[in-house]
Short mmCIF file of C-alpha atoms in Angstrom, two decimals:
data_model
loop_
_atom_site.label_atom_id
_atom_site.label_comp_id
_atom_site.label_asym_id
_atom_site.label_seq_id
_atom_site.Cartn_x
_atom_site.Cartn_y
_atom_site.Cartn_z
CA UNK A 4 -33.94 -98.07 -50.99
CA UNK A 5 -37.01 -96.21 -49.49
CA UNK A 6 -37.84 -93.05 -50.74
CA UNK A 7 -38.01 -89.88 -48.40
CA UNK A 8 -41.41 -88.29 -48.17
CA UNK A 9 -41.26 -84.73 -48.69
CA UNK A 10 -42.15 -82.65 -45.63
CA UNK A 11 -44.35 -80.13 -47.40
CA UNK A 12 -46.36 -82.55 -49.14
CA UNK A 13 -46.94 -84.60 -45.80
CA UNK A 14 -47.66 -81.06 -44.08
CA UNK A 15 -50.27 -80.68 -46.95
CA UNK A 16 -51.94 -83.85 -46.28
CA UNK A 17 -52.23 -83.69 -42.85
CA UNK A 18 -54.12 -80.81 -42.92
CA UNK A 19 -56.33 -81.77 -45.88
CA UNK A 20 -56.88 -84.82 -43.10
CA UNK A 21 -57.97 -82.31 -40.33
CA UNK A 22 -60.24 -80.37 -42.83
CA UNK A 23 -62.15 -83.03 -44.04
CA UNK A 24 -62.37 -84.58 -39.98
CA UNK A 25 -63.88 -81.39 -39.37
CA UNK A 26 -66.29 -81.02 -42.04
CA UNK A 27 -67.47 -84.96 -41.51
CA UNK A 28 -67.62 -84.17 -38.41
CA UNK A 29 -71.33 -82.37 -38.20
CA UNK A 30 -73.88 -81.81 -35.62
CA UNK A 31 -76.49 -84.65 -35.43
CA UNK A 32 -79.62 -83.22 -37.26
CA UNK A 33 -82.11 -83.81 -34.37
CA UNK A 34 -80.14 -81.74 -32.34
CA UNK A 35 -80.15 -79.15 -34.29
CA UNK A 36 -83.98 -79.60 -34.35
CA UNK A 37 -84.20 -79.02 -30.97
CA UNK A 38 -82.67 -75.59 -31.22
CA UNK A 39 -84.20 -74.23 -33.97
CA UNK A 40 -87.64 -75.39 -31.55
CA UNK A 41 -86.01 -73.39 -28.34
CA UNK A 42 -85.58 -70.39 -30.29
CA UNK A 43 -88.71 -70.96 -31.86
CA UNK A 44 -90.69 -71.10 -28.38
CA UNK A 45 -89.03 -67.68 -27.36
CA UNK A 46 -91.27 -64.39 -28.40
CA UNK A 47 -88.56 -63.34 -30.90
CA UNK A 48 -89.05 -59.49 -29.38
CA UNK A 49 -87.69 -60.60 -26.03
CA UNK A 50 -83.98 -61.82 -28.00
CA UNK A 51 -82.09 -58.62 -27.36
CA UNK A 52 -79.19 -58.02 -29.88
CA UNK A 53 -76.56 -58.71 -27.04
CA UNK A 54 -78.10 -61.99 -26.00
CA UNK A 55 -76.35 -65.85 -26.72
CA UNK A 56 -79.98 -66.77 -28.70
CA UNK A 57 -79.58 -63.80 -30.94
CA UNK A 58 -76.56 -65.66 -32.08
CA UNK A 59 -77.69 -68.48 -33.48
CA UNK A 60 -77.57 -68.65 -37.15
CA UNK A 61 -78.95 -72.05 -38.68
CA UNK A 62 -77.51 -71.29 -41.95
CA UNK A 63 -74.25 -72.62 -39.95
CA UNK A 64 -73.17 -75.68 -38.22
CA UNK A 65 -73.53 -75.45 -34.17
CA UNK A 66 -70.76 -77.13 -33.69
CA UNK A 67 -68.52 -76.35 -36.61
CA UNK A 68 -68.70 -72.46 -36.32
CA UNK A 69 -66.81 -70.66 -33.69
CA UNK A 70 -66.71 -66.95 -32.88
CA UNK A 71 -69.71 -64.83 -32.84
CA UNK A 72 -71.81 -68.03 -33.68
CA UNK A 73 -74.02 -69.98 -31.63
CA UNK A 74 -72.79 -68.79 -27.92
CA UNK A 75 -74.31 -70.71 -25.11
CA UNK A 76 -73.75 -73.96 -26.16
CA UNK A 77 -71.00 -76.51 -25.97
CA UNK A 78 -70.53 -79.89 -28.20
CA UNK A 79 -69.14 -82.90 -27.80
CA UNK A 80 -66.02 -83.86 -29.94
CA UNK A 81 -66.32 -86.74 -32.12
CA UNK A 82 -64.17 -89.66 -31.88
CA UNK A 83 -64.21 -90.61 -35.62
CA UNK A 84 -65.23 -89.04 -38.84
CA UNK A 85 -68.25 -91.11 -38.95
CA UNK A 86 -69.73 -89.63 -35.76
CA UNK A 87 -71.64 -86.81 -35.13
CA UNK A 88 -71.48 -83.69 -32.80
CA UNK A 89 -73.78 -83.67 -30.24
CA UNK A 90 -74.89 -80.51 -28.10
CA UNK A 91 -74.01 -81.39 -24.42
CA UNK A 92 -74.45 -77.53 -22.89
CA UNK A 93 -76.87 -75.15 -23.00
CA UNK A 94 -76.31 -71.61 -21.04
CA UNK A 95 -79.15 -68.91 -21.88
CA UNK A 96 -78.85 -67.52 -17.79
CA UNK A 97 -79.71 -64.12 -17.74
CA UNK A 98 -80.81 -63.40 -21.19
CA UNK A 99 -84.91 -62.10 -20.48
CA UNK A 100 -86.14 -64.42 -22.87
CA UNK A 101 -90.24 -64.67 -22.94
CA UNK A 102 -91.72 -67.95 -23.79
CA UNK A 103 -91.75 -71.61 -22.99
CA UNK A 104 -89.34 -74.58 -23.01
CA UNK A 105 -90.20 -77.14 -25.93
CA UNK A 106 -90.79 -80.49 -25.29
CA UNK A 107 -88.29 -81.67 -27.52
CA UNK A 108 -85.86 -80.67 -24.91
CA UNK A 109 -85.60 -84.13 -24.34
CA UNK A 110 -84.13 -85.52 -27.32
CA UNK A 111 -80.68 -83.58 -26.31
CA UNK A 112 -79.81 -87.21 -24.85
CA UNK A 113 -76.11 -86.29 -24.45
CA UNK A 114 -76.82 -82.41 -22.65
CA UNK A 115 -74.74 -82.29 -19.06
CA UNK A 116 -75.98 -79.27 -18.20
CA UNK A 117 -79.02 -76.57 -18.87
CA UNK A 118 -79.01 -73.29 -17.36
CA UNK A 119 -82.39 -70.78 -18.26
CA UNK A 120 -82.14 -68.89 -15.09
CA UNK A 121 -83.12 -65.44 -14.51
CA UNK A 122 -85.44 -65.45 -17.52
CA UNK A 123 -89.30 -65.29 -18.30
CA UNK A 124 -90.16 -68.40 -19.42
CA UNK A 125 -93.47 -69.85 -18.50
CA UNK A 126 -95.78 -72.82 -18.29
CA UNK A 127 -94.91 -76.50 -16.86
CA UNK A 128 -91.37 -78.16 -17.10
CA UNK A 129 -91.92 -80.59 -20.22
CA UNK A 130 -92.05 -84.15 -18.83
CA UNK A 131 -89.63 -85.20 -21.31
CA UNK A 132 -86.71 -83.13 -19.08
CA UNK A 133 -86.33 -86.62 -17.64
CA UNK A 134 -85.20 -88.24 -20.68
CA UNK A 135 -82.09 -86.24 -20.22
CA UNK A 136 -80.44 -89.23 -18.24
CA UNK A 137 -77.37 -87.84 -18.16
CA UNK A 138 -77.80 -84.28 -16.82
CA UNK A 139 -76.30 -83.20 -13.85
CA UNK A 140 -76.94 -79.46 -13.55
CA UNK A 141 -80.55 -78.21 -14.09
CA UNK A 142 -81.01 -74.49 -13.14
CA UNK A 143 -84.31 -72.98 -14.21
CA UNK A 144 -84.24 -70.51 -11.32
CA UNK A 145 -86.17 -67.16 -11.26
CA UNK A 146 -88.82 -67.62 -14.09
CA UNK A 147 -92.14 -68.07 -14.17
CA UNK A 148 -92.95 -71.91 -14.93
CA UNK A 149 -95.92 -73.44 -13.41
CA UNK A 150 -97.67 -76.55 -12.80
CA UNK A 151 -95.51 -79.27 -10.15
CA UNK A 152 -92.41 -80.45 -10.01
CA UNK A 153 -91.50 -83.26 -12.60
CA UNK A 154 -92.60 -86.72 -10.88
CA UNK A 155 -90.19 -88.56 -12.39
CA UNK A 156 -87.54 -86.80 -11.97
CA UNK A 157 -85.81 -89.33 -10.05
CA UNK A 158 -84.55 -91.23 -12.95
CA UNK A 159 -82.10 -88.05 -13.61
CA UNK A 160 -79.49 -90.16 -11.32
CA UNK A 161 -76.28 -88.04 -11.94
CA UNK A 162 -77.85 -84.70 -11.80
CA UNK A 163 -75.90 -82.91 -8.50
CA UNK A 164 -77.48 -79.59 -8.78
CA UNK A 165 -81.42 -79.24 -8.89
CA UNK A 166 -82.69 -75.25 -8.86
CA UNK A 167 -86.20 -74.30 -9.41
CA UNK A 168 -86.06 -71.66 -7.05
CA UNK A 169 -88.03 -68.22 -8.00
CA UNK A 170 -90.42 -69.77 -10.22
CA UNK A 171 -94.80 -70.96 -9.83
CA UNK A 172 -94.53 -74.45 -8.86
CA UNK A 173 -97.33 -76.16 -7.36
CA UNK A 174 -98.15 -79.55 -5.71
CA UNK A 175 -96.13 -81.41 -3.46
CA UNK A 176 -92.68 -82.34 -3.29
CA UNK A 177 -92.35 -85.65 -5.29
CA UNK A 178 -90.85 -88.57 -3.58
CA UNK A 179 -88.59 -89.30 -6.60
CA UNK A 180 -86.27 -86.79 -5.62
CA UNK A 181 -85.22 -88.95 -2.69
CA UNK A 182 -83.27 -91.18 -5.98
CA UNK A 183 -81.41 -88.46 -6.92
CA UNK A 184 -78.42 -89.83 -4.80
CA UNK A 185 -75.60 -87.86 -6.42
CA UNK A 186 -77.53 -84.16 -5.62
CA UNK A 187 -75.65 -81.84 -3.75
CA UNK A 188 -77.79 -78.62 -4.04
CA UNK A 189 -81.68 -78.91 -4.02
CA UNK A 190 -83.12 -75.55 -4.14
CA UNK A 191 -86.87 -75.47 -4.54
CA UNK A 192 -87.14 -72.05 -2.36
CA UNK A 193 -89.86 -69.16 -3.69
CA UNK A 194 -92.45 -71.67 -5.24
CA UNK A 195 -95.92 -72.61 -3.65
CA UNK A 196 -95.05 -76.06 -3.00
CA UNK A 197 -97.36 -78.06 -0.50
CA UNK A 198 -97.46 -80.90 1.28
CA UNK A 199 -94.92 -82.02 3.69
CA UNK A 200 -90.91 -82.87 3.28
CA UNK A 201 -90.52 -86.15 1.80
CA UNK A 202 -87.82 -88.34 3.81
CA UNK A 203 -84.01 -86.86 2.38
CA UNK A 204 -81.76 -88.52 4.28
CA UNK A 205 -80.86 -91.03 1.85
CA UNK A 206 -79.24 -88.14 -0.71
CA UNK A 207 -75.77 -88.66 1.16
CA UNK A 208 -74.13 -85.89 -1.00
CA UNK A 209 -76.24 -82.98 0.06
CA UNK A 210 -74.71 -80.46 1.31
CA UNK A 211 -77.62 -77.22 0.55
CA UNK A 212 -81.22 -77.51 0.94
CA UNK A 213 -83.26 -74.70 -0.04
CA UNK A 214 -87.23 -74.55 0.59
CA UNK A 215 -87.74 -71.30 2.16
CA UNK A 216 -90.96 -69.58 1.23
CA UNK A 217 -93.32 -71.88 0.26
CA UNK A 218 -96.31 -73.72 2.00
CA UNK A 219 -94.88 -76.85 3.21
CA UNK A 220 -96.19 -78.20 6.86
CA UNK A 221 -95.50 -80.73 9.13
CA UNK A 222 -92.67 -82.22 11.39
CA UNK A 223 -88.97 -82.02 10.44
CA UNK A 224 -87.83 -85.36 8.88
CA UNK A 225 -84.63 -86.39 9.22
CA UNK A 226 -81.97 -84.90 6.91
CA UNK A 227 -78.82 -85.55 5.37
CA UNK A 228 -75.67 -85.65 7.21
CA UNK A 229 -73.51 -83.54 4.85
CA UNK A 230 -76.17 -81.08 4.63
CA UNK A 231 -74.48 -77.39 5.86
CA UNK A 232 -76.64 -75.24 4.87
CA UNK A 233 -80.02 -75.61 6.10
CA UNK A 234 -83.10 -73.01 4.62
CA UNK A 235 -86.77 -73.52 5.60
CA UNK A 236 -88.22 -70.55 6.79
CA UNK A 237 -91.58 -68.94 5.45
CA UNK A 238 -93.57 -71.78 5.73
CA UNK A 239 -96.03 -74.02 7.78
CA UNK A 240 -93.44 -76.24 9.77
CA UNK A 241 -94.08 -77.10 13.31
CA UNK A 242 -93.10 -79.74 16.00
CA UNK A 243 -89.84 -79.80 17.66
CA UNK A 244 -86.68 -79.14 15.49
CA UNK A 245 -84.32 -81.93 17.36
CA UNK A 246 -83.21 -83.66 14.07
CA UNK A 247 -81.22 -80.23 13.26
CA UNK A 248 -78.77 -81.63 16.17
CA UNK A 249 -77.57 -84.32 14.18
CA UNK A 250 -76.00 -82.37 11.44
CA UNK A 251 -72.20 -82.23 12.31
CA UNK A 252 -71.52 -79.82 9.21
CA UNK A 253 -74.25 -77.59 9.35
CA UNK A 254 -73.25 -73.66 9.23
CA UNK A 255 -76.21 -72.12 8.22
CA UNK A 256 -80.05 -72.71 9.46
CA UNK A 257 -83.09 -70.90 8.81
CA UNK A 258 -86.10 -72.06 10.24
CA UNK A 259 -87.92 -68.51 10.54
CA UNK A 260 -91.65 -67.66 10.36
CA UNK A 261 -92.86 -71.20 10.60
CA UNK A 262 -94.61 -72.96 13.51
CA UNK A 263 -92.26 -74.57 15.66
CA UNK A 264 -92.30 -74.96 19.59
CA UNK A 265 -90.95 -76.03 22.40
CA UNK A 266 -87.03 -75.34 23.19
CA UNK A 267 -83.89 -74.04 21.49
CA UNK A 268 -81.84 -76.54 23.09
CA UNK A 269 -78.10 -76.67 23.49
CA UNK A 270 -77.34 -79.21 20.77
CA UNK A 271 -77.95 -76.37 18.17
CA UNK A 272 -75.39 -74.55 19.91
CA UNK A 273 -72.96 -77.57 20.00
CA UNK A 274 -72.64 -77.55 16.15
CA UNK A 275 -69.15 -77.38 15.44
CA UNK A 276 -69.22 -75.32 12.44
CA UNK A 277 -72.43 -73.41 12.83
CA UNK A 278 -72.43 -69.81 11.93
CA UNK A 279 -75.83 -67.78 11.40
CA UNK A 280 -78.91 -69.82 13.36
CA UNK A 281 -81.95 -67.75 12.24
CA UNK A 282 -85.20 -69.40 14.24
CA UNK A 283 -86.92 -66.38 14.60
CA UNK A 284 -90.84 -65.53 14.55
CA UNK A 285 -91.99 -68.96 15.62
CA UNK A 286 -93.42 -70.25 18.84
CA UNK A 287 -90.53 -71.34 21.32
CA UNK A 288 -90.99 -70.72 24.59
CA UNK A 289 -87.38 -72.17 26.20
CA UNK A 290 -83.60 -71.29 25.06
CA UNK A 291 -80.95 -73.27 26.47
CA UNK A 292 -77.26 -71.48 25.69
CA UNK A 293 -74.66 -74.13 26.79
CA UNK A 294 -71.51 -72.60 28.34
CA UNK A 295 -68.95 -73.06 24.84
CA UNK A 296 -65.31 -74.10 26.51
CA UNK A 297 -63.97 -75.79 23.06
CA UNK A 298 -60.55 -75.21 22.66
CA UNK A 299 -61.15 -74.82 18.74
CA UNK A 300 -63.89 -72.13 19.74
CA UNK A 301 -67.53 -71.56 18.57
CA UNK A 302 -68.15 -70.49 14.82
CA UNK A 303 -71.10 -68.74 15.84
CA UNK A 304 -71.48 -65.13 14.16
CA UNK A 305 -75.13 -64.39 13.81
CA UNK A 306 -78.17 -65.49 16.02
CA UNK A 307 -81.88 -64.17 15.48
CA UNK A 308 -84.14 -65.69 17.74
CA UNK A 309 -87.08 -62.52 17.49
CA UNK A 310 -90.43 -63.28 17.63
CA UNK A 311 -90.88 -66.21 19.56
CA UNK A 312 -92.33 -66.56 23.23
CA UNK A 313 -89.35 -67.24 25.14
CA UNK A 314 -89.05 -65.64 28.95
CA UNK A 315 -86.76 -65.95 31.63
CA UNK A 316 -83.56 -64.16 32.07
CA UNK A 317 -81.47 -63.40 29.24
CA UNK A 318 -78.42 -65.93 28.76
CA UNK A 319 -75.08 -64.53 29.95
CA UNK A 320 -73.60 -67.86 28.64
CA UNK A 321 -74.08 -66.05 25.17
CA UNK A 322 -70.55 -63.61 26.19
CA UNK A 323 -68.85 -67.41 25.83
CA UNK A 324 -68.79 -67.60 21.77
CA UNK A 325 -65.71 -65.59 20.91
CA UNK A 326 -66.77 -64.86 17.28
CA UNK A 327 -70.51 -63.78 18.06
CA UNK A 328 -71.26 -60.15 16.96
CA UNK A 329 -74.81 -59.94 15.95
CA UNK A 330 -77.70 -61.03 18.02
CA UNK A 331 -81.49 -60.32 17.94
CA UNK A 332 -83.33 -61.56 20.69
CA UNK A 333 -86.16 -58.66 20.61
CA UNK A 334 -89.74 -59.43 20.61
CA UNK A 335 -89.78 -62.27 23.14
CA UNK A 336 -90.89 -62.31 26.97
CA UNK A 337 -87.08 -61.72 28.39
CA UNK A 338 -87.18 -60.20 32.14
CA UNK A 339 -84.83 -59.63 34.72
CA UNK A 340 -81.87 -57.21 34.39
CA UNK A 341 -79.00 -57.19 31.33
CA UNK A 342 -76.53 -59.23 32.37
CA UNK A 343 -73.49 -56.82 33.31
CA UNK A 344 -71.05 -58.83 31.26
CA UNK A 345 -73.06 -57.80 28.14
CA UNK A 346 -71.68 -54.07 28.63
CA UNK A 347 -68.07 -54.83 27.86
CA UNK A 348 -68.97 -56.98 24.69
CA UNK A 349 -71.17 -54.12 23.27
CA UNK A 350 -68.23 -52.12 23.72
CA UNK A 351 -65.40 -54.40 22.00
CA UNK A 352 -66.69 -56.74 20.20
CA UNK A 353 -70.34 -57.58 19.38
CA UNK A 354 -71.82 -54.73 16.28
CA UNK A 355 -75.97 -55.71 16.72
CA UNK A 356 -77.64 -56.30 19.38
CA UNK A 357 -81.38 -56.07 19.18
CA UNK A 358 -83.07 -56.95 22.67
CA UNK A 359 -86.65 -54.27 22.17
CA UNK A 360 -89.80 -55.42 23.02
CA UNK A 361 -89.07 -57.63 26.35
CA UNK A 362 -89.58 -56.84 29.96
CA UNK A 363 -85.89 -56.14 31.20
CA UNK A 364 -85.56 -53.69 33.76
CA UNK A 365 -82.46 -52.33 35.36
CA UNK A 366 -80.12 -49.31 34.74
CA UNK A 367 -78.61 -48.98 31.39
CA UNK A 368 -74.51 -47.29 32.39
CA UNK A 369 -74.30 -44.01 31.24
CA UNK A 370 -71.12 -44.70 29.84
CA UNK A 371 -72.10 -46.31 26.87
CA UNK A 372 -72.80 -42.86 25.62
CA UNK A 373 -68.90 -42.47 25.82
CA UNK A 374 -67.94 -45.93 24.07
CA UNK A 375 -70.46 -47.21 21.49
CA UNK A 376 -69.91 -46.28 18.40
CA UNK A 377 -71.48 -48.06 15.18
CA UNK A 378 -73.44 -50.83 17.50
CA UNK A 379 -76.35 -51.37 15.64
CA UNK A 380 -79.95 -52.50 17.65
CA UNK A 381 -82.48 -51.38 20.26
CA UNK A 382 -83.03 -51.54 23.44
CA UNK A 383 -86.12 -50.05 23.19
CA UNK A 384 -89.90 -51.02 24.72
CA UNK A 385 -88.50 -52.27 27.88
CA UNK A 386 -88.58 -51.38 31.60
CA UNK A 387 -85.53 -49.84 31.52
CA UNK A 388 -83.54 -46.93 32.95
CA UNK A 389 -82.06 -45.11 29.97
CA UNK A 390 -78.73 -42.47 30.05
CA UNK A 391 -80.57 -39.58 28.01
CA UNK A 392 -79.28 -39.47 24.58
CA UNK A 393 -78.38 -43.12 23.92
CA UNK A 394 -79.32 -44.33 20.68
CA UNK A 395 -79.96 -48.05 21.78
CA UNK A 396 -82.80 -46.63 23.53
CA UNK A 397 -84.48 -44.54 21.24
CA UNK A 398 -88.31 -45.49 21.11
CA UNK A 399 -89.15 -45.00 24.38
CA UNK A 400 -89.46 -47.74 27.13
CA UNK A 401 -92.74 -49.37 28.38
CA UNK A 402 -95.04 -47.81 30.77
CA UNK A 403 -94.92 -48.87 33.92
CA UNK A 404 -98.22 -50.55 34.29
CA UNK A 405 -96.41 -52.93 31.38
CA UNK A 406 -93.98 -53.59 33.85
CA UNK A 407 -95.30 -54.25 36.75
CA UNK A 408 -95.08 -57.94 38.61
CA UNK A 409 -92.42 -58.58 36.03
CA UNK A 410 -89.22 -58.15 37.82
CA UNK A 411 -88.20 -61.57 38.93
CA UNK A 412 -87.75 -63.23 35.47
CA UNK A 413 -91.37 -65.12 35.58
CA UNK A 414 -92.47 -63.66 31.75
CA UNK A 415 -95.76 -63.40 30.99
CA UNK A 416 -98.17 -63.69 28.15
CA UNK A 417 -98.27 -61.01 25.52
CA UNK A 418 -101.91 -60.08 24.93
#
């Protein structure tokens, strides 16, 4: 007859099992390499006593120590006792460290995600980033590397989230991004990147796209379909902005300070989930504000159209977006009187409303002074009538010379 193994003894060995699994089971030695060279490249006075790199003591294991040990990183878990850890996260966000990234980055052939942001490190992203083949988050915003953007960064083909943003970046946008087919945040904003927008709108997934302030020119390519939010203002853009119609999803576009012209046409309007449509300081000289009827009504909160060169009479269709309550339309060539059905919405329901620096004329009702409270903007530099007292049109108006010949909606040039 069988014997009966004893419990405790079979307790016994199955944690003497676990312990030696776990001992085996050791971080590969070139890994280990590679962050005793990151914490190496950092000025060692920058590693504040509270930050993840002050905790890494290579007298331990990386993977085998919990605790106070080695925070920022993650490890795989081995399969077998014959295989070793390897790291597959690194997380030093926030930390102020001063120095540069080591080129044996790269040998970390099984890291998923690195995150430096919000630190000082400097110099050029080491070419050997794109040996990292199976990345998909790389955040090295707001620091101070230099030189341009990887070329070959295209070969990273699962990375989904790309952020250089806040950093010294040079040189053009590199056409391998347009491989990077699983991205769905590119955000490249705050560099001085040149050249013009390579062609995106094979990166199905995208959903952000961030370039704002850099010195990028040229026509808008065609983007994305997923894309919803859209940010390129603060640099050298011009041509018409048409292919923003196409983008069913969008929500958010900024195209400020760049060097567009022509017409804000109605398709921008017709975007069913747009919310905040920034366009402002750029060189339109037409708006077109379809009627909105939709049943499912407009999503449209903010528009800023300052600083262009648009004329004519302001558009009353604008009272038609039900959730509109902050609009800037200041700085532009608008004549003619306010539309009366503005009144009621500065009352109820819009907070900002910014129309200074035009040519309107016409009497503003004194009995604003009784309703308005909180409403936010300017009426101000105009060739308006004014209640004495009212806020909106603190500044002044225009003198009348300004204003003369310009009471039938023609515009003019600003000189």
């Amino acid at each position: 007859m069988a014997r009966l193994i004893n419990p405790i003894f079979f307790s016994c060995l199955y944690i003497s099992f676990i312990y030696t699994l776990s001992v085996n089971a050791t971080t590969l030695q070139s890994d280990i390499q590679v962050l005793e060279a990151i914490k190496t490249s950092i000025d060692p006075v920058s590693i504040s006593a509270d930050s993840f790199l002050s905790s890494w003591d290579f007298n331990l294991d990386p993977c085998e120590t919990t605790g106070t040990s080695f925070l920022g990183i993650l490890c795989t878990i081995p399969l077998d006792t014959n295989t070793s850890s390897r790291i597959m996260e690194i997380d030093l966000e926030g930390d102020e460290l001063e120095g540069f990234l080591t080129p044996s980055i790269g040998n970390l052939t099984e890291l998923v995600s690195l995150n430096l942001g919000r630190n000082k490190f400097r110099g050029p992203v080491p070419e050997t980033i794109t040996n990292l083949k199976k990345l998909t988050s790389l955040q090295l915003y707001e620091n101070y590397f230099s030189g341009s953007l990887v070329n070959g960064i295209g070969v990273l083909r699962k990375l989904e989230v790309l952020d250089v943003s806040n950093n010294r970046l040079s040189g053009s946008i590199p056409t391998s991004v347009t491989a990077l087919r699983s991205l769905t945040q590119l955000d490249l904003s705050n560099n001085e990147l040149t050249g013009r927008i390579p062609q995106l709108n094979g990166l199905w997934q995208l959903s952000s796209f961030d370039l704002s302030n850099n010195q990028i020119y040229g026509n808008l390519p065609q983007f994305p379909l997923k894309i919803k939010t859209l940010s390129l203002g603060h640099n050298l853009l011009s041509g018409h902005i048409t292919p923003v119609n196409k983008l069913r999803h969008l929500r958010i576009l900024d195209l400020s300070d760049n060097r567009f012209s022509g017409g804000i046409n109605k398709g921008i309007f017709m975007l069913p989930d747009i919310s905040h449509v920034n366009v402002s300081a750029n060189r339109f000289t037409m708006l077109e504000v379809v009627e909105f009827s939709d049943d499912k009504g407009s999503q449209l909160n903010t528009l800023d159209l300052h600083g262009n060169r648009l004329r004519g009479h302001l558009p009353v269709n604008l009272i038609t977006y039900p959730n509109l309550t902050d609009i800037n339309l200041g700085h532009n060539l608008f004549s003619g009187e306010i539309p009366a059905e503005f009144w009621p919405r500065l009352v109820y329901s819009w907070r900002s409303l910014n129309l200074d620096y035009n040519y309107l004329e016409g009497s503003v009702p004194r009995e604003l002074n009784r309703t308005i409270q909180g409403l936010r903007g300017s009426l101000a530099h105009n060739c308006l009538t004014c209640p004495k007292g009212l806020q909106l049109c603190h500044g002044g108006q225009r003198p009348a010379s300004d204003c003369v010949g310009r009471n039938r909606g023609g515009g003019g040039d600003l000189s």
